[in-house]
Every structure is written in structure tokens, then in C-alpha cells.
Coordinates of C-alpha atoms and ligand atoms in Angstrom, one line a residue:
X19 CA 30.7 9.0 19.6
X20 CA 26.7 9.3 19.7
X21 CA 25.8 7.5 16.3
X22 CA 21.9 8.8 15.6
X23 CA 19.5 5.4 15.1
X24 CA 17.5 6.4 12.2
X25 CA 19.7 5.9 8.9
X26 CA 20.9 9.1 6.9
X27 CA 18.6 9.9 3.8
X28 CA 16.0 8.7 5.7
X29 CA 12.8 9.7 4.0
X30 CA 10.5 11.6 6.8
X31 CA 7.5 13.4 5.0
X32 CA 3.3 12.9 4.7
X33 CA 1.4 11.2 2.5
X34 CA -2.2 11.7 1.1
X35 CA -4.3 10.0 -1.7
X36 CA -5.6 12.2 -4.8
X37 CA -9.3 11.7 -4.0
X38 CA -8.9 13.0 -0.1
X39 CA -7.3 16.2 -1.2
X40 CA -7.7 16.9 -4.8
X41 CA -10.9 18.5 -5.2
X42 CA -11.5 19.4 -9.2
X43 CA -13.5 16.1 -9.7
X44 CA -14.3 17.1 -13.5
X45 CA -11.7 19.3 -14.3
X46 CA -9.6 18.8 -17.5
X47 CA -11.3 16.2 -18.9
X48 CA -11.1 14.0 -15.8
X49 CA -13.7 11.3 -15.5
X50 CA -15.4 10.0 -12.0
X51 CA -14.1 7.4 -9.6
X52 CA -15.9 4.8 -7.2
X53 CA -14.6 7.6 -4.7
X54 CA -16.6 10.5 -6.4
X55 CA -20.0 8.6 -5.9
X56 CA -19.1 8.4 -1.9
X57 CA -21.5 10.2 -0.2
X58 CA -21.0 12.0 3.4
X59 CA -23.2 10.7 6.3
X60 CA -24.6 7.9 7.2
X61 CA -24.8 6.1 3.9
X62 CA -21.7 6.5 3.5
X63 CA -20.4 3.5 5.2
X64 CA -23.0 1.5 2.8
X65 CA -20.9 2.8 0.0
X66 CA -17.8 2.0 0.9
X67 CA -18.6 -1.9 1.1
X68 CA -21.6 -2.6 -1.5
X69 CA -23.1 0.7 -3.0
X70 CA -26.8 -0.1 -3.7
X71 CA -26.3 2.3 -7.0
X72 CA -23.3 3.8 -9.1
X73 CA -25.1 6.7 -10.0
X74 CA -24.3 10.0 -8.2
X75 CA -27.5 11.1 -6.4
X76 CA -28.4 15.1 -6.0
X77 CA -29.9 14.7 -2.3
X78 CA -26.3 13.7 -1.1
X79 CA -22.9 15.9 -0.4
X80 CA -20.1 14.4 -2.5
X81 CA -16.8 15.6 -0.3
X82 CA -14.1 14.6 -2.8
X83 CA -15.6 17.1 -5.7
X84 CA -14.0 19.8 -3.5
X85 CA -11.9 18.5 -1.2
X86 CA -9.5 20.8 -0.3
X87 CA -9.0 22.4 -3.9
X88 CA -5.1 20.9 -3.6
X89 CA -5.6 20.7 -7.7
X90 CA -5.4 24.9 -7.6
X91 CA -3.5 25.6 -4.2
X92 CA -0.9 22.6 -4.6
X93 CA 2.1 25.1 -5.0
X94 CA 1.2 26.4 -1.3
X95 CA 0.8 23.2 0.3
X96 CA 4.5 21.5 -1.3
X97 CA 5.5 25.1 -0.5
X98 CA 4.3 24.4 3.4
X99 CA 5.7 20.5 3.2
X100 CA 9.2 22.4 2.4
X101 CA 9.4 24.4 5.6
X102 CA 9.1 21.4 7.3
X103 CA 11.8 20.1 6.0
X104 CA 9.7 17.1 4.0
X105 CA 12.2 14.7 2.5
X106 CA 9.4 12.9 1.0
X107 CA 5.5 13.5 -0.2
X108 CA 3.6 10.4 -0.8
X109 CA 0.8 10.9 -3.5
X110 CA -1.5 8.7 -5.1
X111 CA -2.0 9.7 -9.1
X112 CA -5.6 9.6 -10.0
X113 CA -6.4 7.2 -12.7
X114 CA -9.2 8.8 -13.9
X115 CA -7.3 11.9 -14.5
X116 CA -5.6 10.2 -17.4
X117 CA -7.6 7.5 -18.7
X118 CA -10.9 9.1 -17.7
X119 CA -13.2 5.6 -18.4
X120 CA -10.2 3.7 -16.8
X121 CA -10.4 1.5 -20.5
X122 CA -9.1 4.9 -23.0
X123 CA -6.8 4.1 -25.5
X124 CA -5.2 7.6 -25.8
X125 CA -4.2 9.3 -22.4
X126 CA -5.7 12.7 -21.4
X127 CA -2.9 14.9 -21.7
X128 CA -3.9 17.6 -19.1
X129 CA -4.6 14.9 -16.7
X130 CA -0.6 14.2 -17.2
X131 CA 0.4 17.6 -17.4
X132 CA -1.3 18.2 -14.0
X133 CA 0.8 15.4 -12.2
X134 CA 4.0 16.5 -13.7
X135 CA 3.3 20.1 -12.3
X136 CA 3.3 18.7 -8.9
X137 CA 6.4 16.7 -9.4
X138 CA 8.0 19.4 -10.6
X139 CA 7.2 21.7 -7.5
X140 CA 8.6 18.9 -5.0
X141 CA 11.7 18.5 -7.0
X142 CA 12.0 22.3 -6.6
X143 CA 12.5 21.3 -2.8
X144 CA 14.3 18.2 -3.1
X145 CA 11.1 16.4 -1.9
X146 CA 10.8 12.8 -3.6
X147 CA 7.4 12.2 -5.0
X148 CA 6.2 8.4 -3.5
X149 CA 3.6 7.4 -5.9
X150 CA 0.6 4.9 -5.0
X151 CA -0.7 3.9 -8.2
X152 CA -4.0 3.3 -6.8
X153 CA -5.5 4.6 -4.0
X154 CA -9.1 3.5 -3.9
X155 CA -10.2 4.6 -6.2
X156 CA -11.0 2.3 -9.6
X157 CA -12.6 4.1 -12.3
X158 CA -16.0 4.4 -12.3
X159 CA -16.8 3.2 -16.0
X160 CA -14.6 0.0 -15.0
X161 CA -17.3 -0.6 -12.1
X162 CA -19.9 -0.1 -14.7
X163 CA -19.1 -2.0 -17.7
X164 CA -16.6 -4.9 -15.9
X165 CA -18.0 -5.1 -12.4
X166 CA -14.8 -3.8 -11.4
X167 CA -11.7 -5.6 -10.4
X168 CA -13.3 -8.9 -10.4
X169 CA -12.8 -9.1 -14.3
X170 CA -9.5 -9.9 -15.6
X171 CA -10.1 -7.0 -17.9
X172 CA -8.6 -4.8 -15.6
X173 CA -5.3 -6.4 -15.6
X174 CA -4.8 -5.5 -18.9
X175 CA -6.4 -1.5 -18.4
X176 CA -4.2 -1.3 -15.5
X177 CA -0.8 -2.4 -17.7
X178 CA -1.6 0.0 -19.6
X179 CA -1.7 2.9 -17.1
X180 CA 0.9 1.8 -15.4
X181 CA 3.2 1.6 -18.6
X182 CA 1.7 5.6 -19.4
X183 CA 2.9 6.5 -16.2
X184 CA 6.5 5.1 -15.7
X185 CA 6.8 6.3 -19.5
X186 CA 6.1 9.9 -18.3
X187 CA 7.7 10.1 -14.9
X188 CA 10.6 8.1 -15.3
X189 CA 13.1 10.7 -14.6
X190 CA 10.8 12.2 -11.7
X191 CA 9.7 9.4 -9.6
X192 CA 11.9 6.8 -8.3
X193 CA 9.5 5.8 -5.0
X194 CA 6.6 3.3 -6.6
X195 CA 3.4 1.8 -4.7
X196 CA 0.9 -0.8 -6.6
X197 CA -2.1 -0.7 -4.8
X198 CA -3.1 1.2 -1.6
X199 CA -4.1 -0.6 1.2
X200 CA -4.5 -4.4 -1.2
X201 CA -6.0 -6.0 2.1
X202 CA -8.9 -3.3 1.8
X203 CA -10.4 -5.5 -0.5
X204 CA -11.8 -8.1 1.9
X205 CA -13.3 -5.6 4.2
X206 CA -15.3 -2.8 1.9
X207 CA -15.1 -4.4 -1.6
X208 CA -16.4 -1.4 -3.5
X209 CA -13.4 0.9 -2.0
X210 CA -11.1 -1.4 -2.2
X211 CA -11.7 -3.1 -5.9
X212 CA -14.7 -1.4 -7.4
X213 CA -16.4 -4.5 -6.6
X214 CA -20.6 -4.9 -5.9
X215 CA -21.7 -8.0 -4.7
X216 CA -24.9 -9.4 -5.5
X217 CA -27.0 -11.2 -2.8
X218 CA -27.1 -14.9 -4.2
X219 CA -22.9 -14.8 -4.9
X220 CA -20.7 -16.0 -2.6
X221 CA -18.7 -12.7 -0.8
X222 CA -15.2 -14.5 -0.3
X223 CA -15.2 -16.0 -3.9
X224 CA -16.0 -12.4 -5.7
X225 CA -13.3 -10.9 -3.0
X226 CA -10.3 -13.5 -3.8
X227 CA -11.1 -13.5 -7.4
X228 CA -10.7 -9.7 -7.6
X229 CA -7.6 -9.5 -4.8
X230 CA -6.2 -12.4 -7.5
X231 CA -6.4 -9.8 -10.6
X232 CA -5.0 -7.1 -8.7
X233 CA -2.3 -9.2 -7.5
X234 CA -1.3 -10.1 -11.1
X235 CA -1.9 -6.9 -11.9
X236 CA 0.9 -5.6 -9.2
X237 CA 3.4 -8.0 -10.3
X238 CA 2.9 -6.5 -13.5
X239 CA 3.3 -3.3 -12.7
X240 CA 6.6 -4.5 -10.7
X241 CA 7.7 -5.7 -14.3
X242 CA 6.8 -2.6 -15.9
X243 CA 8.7 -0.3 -13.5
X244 CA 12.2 -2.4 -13.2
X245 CA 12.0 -2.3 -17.1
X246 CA 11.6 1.1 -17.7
X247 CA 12.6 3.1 -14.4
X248 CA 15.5 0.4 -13.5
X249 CA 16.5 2.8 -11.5
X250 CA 13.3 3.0 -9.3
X251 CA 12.0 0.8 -6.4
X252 CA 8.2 -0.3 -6.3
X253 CA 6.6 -1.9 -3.0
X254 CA 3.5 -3.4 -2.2
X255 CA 1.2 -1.8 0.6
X256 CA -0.6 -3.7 3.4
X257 CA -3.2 -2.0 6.2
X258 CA -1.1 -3.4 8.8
X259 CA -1.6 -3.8 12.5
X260 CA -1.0 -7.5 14.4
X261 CA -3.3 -9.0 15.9
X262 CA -3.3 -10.1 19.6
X263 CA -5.0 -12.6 20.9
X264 CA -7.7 -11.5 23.9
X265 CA -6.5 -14.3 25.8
X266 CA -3.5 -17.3 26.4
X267 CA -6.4 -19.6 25.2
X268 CA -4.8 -21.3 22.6
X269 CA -8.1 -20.9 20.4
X270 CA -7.5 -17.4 20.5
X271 CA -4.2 -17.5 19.9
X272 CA -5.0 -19.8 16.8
X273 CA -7.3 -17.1 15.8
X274 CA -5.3 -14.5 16.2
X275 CA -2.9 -16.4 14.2
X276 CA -5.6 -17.1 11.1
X277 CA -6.2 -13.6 11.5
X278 CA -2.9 -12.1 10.8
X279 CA -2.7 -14.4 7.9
X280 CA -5.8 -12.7 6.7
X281 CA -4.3 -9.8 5.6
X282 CA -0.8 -11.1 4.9
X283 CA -2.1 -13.1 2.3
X284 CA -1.8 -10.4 0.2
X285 CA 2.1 -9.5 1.2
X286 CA 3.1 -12.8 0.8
X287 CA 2.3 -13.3 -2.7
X288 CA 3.8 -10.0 -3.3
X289 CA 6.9 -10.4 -1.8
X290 CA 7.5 -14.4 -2.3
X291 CA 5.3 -14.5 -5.4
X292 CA 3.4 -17.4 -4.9
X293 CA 0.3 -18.4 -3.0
X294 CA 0.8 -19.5 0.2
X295 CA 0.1 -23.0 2.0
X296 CA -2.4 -21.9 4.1
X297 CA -4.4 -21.0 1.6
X298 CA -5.4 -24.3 0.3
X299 CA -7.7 -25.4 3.1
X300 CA -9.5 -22.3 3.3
X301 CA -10.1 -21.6 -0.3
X302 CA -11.2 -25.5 0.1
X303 CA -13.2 -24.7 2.7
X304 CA -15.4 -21.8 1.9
X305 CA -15.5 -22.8 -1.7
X306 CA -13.6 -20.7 -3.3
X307 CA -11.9 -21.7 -6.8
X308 CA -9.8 -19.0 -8.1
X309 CA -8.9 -18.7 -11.7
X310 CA -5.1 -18.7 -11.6
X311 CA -3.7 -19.2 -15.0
X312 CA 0.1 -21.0 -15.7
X313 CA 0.6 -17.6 -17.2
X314 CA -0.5 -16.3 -13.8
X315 CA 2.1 -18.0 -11.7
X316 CA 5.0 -17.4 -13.7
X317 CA 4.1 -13.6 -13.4
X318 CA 3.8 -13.7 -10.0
X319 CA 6.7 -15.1 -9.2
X320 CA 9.3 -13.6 -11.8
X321 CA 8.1 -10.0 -10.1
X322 CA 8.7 -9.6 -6.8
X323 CA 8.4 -5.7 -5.3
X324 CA 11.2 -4.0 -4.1
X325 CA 10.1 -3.3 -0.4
X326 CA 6.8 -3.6 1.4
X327 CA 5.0 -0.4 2.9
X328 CA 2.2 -0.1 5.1
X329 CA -0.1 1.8 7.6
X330 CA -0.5 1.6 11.2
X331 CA -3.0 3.1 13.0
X332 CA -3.7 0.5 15.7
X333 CA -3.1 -3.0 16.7
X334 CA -6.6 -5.2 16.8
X335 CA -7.8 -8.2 19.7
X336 CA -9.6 -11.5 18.8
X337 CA -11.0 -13.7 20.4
X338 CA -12.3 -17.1 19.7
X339 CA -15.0 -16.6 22.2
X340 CA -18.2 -15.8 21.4
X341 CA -19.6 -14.2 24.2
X342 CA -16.7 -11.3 24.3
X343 CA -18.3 -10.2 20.9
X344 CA -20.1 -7.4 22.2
X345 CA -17.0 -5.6 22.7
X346 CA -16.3 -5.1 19.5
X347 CA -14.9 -1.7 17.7
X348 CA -14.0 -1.3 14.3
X349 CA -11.0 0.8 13.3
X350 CA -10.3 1.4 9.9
X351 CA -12.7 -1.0 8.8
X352 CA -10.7 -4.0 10.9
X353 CA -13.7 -5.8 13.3
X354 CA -11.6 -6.0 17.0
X355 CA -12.7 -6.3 20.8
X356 CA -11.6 -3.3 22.8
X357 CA -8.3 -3.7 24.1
X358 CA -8.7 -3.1 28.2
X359 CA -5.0 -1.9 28.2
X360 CA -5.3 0.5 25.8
X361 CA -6.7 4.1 25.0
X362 CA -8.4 4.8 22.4
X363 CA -8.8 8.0 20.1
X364 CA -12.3 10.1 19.5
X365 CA -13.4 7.6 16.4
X366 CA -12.4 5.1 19.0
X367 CA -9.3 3.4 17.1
X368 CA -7.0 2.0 19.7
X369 CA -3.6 4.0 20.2
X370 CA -0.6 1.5 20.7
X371 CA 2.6 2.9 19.9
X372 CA 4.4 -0.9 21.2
X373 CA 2.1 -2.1 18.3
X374 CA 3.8 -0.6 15.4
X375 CA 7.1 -2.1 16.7
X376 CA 5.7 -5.3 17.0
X377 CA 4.2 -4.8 13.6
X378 CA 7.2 -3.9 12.3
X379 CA 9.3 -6.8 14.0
X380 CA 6.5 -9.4 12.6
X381 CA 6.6 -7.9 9.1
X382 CA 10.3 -8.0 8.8
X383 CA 10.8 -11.3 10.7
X384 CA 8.4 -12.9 7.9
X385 CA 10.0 -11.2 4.9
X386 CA 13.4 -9.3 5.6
X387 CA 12.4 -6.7 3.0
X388 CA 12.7 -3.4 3.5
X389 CA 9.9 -1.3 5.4
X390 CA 8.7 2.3 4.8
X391 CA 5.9 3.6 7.1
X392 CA 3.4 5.2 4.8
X393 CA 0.5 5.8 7.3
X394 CA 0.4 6.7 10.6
X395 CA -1.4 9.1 12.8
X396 CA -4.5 10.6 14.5
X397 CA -7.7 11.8 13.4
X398 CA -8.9 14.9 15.6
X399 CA -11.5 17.3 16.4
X400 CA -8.9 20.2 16.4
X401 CA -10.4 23.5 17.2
X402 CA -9.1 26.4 15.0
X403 CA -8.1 29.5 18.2
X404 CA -6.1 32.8 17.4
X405 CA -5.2 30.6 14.1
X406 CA -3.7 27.8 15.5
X407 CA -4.3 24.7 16.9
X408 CA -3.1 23.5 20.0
X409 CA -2.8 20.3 19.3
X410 CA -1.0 18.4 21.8
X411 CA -2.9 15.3 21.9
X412 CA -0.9 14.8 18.4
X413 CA 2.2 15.6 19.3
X414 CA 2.3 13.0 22.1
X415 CA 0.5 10.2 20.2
X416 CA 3.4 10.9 17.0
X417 CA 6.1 10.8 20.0
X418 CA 5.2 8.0 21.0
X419 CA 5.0 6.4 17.8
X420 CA 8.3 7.6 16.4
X421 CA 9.7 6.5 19.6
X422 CA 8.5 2.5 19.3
X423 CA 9.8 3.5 15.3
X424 CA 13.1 3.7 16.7
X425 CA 13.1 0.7 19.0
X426 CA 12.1 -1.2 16.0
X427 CA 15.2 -0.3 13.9
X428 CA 16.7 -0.8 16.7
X429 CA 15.5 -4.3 16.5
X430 CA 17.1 -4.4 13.4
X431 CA 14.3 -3.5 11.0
X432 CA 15.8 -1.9 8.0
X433 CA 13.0 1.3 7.4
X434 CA 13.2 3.6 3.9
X435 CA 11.2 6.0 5.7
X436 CA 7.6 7.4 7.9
X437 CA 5.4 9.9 5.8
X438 CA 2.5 10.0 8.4
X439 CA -1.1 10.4 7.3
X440 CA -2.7 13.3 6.0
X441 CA 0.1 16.2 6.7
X442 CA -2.7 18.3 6.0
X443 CA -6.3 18.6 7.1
X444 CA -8.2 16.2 4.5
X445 CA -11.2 14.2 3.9
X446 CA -11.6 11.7 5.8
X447 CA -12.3 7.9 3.7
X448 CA -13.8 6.1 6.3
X449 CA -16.1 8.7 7.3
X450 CA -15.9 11.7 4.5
X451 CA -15.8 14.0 7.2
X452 CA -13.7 17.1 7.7
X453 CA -13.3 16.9 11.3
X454 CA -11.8 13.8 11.7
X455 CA -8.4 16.1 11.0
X456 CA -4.8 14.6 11.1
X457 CA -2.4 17.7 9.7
X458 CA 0.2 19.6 11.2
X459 CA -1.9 22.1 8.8
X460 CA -5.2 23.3 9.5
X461 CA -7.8 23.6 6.5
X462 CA -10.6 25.4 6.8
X463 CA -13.4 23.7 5.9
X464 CA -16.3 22.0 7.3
X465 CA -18.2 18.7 6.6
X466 CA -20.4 20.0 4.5
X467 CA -18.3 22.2 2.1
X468 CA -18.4 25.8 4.2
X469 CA -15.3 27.3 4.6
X470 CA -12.5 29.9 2.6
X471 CA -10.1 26.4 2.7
X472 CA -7.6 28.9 4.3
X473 CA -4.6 27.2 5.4
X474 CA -3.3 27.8 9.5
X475 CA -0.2 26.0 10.8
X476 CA -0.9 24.0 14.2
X477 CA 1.3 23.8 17.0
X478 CA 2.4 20.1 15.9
X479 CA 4.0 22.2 12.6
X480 CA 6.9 23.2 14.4
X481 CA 7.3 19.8 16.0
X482 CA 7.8 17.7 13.4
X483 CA 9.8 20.4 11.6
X484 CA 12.4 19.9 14.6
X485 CA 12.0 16.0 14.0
X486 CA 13.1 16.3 10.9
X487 CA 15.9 18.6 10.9
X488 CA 17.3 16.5 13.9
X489 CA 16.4 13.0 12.0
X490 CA 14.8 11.9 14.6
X491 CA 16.9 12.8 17.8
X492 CA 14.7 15.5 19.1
X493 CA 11.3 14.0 19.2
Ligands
BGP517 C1 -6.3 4.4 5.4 C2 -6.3 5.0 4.0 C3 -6.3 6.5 3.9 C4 -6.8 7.2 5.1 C5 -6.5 6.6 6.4 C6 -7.2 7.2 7.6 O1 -7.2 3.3 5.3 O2 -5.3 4.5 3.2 O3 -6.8 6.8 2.7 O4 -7.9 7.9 5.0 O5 -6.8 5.2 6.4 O6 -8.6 6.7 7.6 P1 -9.8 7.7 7.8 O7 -9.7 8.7 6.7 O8 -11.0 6.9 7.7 O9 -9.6 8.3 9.2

């Protein structure tokens, strides 16, 4: 008999970060976030790597203080997810919603409340609630008074979030995530860690110090969840995407080689728990001297996560030569040379649905975890006609994708699940613009705020509604 390839209880679903979608940016009692001094336009991408001030600025459009109002209109949207058939809806809970200075010592209670209304309304559907504990977006105060994650302070601010939230949710949410994206760090240090960098300190040392705190600070996390939600699994989440060398030189393979290492760095102490070799020499190199505490290592080690997520939006090139530098794109924030045997999308990010089963394959190979897909998809200019969207450009880049899914459990890859990015129309974080759209819902709304937010179902809707009900067969 035909046995289907994707597992039963599969979780197939969307996922989408509280600052992209929320809107309500001072609403019961909830303070502001590095995301809520992001500005839209051209200084945006400024802000995202080393803001030049942390003070919000009246001549610039703030798009996460609206968003799209998902604080007021969340019952529709779960309500939408449901006809879909969503299995899963991966959230990130904002931090500043219940400790508004990120350092409070008593919770905001209507912060909480808000985030066990939403939970309530997926469990009405049988939708499990993913969590990312943090996605982007430190607390602004913690920027302000710390410097961010690069002060060991945060650890202990974070604990103690983390430990509020399991307390609360416990019997809600068994799907954990520490920090969105860790790897982020490294490329725009303010989104990723809350992090400025003044011009006489050395980048790489600020950048591994603070990736270091939050790593500790996951593994704590890890800790606090098995002991008080044993019966929830917590994972670590990479922006993932191999690397491929430009050519069979072997200096680019090397590169390519230091480059994937790059970002699983960060996996590898979550999922092993300890620093690995390679690390030694490079740290050496670009003088970098962590403080890593005895205390440190044991935590690290005694608290490995449960599983290892990630996003993949495209695979990235290298090369070791100089001279092929001019060909260089960046997609989602990654530096790579445009890949000649590849298409690539209107923000120019390479489209390689072979590249998520490679990235899948290499992922596993190194840790034989299991995998859950939490990103994954394309950012469109869809056009809103006789309210719809015809957007088949999606539907074939997400069938192609869910069909190199397959091959990779196929493979052998044990996968939890795929909850592709941005189910509905959201703010874009690399760019804070509306346009760049990725739903199977349409949201009426421009870049600059106009629009009634209406919600329209596009022609992908139906599509991945018939995904799901045929777990995967019908693609
Ligand atoms: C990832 C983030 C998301 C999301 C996505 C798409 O880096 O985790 O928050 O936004 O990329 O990127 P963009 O919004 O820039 O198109």
C-alpha cells in the first residue's frame, strides 16, 4: 500500500514574530523594543546593524506601532489559520509586553493576559502555539542602561522571563524556541542583540561576547523549560542556508567551509553544548577573548535543546576570489555572489528549493536532532484584483520547496514540522516594508500606514489548505 512520506502529526502551519504583526506598540502598559525605534526607508538598514541614536525620531514612520493591528483582530486571523487547516502557529511573545524595561521585577499582568488570549483561541482549533522567546527584539531600556546583550546582565533578566513565562503557559504551550535567528547577531548586531558598537571597539569581540550571553542564556532557558514544562520540547533556531563554494578551487571550497561554520557556531554549542574546536584559532586570531565562566560550561553543557529549527530562504556562494566580489547580493542580511544557476526573487534573494534539502541533509548529518522548518517563503509585490491575489509565483516557489522537503525526509531527515513565513501579509524586518508580502492572506495596508487592514484571501489560500488536509500528497 501507498504509505504517505511526511509523518502523521506532522505540524504544517505559519509562523510570524510579535513585532511584524502586532501593532499596539504602547498598549497595556507595554514598553518599546530595539524594533519599535526601526524606522522605514533608507535608514532603516543603518538601524538594523548600529543605530546612530535609541531615541524614536518624529520625522520617521515607525511600521511596527501599527503593524497589522493583530493585537485587536487576532481572533480573525487564528480564525483564518483554522480554515486552512493549521496544525501549528508559530509566535514570538513580546518581552516588553510583560516586563516593559526588560529588568521589572513584577510582570505586567495585561501583557500576560494578552498572550494567554491568543493561546486560548488556537487551542480552540487544536492549533499548537510554537513560541520564540525572542524574536529581535531586546528591550529597549536593556539597550539603554546595559548596552544590550553584551552585558551578562541580561542573562539573569532573561531567566527571569523565561521562568514567568513557562510558569504561565505551562499547560498551553508545549513547542519552545530560545532565540530567533541566534546567527543574526554577527550580521546586524542591534537586531539581533540590542547591541551598538562604538568605532574604536573591536566588532567581532562585542559580537561573540554578546552571542556568548545569549548562548548561556538559552541553555538556561532549556533548563527552565525541562523543569517546569517536562512535558514540553525547546529548540534552538539558526538562519540557515549552506553555503556553496563559487568554484572546485579548493580555496573556495575552504571558504565555503569556514563559512558554514560561521553560523553553525551557534547550533553547535546548543545542540553539543560546548565550544567547538574551530573556534580556537579564530577567536586567537582576531583577538577575541570571551568571558566564559566554569559556571558557564557546566550550563552549557548540562542543557542541551530538544531539536534545532531554522529558516530557509536561499542557499548563499563564496568565493575566495577577490575579483568575483562585485557580484555580490545580500539576502537576509547573508553577503553572497549571485549564483549563475539560479533565479532569483524581486528583493533579489536566490530561489533554490535543492538548497533546503541540502540544508537539511547537512544539518541533520552534523547533529541527528530533530528538524522543524520555521521559515520559509517569498516576499512579493502581490497586486490586490476583484479581492484576490493571483499569486502563482508562490504557489510554485512553496511547491517546489515542499517538494525538495520531502526528498529530504526521504533522505532520512526526521522533520517536527514547516510553518512557512509570514501566513499573513506583515512587515517586512529587513526592509519595514508592506509590499515585500509573503501570506496566503492579503492585508491591506501600504508602506506608509494607509489602508482599512482589511483581510482578502489569495489564490495560494486554497493551496496550502489542500496541502494540509492531504499532509503533503497533493502539493
Ligand atoms: C527572517 C526573520 C523574520 C522575517 C524573515 C523574512 O530573518 O526571522 O523575522 O522577517 O526573515 O525577512 P524579510 O522580512 O526581511 O523579508
Amino acid at each position: 500500500m501507498h504509505k504517505n512520506i511526511i509523518p502523521d502529526g506532522f505540524l504544517w502551519g505559519g509562523a510570524v514574530a510579535s513585532n511584524q504583526l502586532e501593532g499596539g506598540y504602547l498598549e497595556d502598559g507595554k514598553g518599546l523594543s530595539s524594533v519599535d525605534i526601526l524606522p522605514a526607508g533608507d535608514h532603516r538598514k543603518q538601524y538594523l546593524g548600529n543605530p546612530p541614536s535609541l531615541e524614536l525620531n518624529d520625522e520617521f514612520f515607525y511600521p511596527s506601532h501599527q503593524s497589522i493591528d493583530f493585537y485587536h483582530r487576532y481572533k480573525e486571523d487564528i480564525a483564518l489559520f483554522a480554515e486552512m487547516g493549521f496544525k501549528c502557529f508559530r509566535l514570538s511573545i513580546a518581552w516588553v509586553r510583560i516586563f516593559p524595561s526588560g529588568d521589572d521585577i513584577i510582570p505586567n499582568e495585561a501583557g500576560l493576559k494578552f498572550y494567554d488570549d491568543v493561546f486560548d483561541e488556537c487551542l480552540k482549533y487544536s492549533i499548537e502555539p510554537l513560541v520564540t522567546i525572542q524574536h529581535f527584539d531586546t528591550p529597549l531600556e536593556l539597550s539603554k542602561k546595559y548596552g544590550g546583550w553584551r552585558s551578562r546582565m541580561l542573562i539573569g533578566f532573561f531567566e527571569n522571563y523565561c521562568n514567568v513565562i513557562f510558569n504561565r503557559y505551562k499547560d498551553k504551550v508545549k513547542y519552545w524556541l530560545t532565540f530567533n535567528e541566534i546567527n543574526m547577531i554577527l550580521h546586524e548586531p542591534f537586531i539581533g542583540g540590542g547591541i551598538t558598537i562604538g568605532k574604536d571597539e573591536n566588532p567581532l569581540q562585542i559580537k561573540y561576547q554578546s552571542a556568548h550571553n545569549q548562548l548561556v542564556a538559552s541553555a538556561l532557558a532549556v533548563k527552565a523549560c525541562h523543569q517546569i514544562i517536562p512535558d514540553a520540547i525547546i529548540g534552538c533556531m539558526l538562519a540557515a542556508g549552506n553555503t556553496y563554494p563559487h568554484t572546485a578551487h579548493p580555496n573556495d571550497i575552504f571558504m565555503a567551509l569556514e563559512k558554514d561554520r560561521e553560523s553553525y557556531f551557534f547550533t553547535d554549542v546548543q545542540v553539543r553544548g560546548y565550544y567547538p574546536s574551530y573556534t580556537k584559532r579564530f577567536f586567537e586570531e582576531n583577538d577575541i577573548k570571551i568571558n566564559i565562566t566554569k559556571e558557564d560550561e557546566l550550563i552549557l553543557i548540562n542543557n542541551l535543546v530538544d531539536y534545532v529549527s531554522f529558516s530557509y530562504y536561499s542557499s548563499r556562494c563564496i568565493s575566495a576570489n577577490k575579483s568575483v566580489f562585485d557580484k555580490l547580493v545580500t539576502t537576509n542580511a547573508f553577503e553572497s555572489i549571485r549564483n549563475e544557476y539560479l533565479e532569483y526573487s524581486e528583493w533579489d534573494w536566490a530561489i533554490d528549493p535543492i538548497g533546503l534539502r541540502i540544508t537539511m541533509n547537512q544539518i541533520y548529518d552534523r547533529y541527528q536532532k530533530p528538524l522543524f522548518i520555521v521559515e520559509n517563503g517569498l516576499g512579493a509585490n502581490d497586486i490586490l484584483e476583484n479581492d484576490t491575489v493571483n499569486d502563482d509565483y508562490r504557489i510554485k516557489y512553496m511547491k517546489e520547496h515542499l517538494a525538495q522537503m520531502k526528498e529530504g525526509i526521504k533522505d532520512g531527515v526526521e522533520l517536527l514540522g514547516y510553518t512557512s513565513w509570514g501566513p499573513i501579509d506583515l512587515v517586512s524586518a529587513g526592509s519595514g516594508q508592506m509590499t515585500k508580502r509573503y501570506g496566503f492572506i492579503y492585508v491591506d495596508l501600504d508602506n506608509n500606514g494607509n489602508g482599512s487592514l482589511k483581510r482578502y484571501k489569495k489564490k495560494s489560500f486554497d493551496w496550502y489548505k489542500e496541502v494540509i488536509a492531504s499532509n503533503g500528497e497533493i502539493l
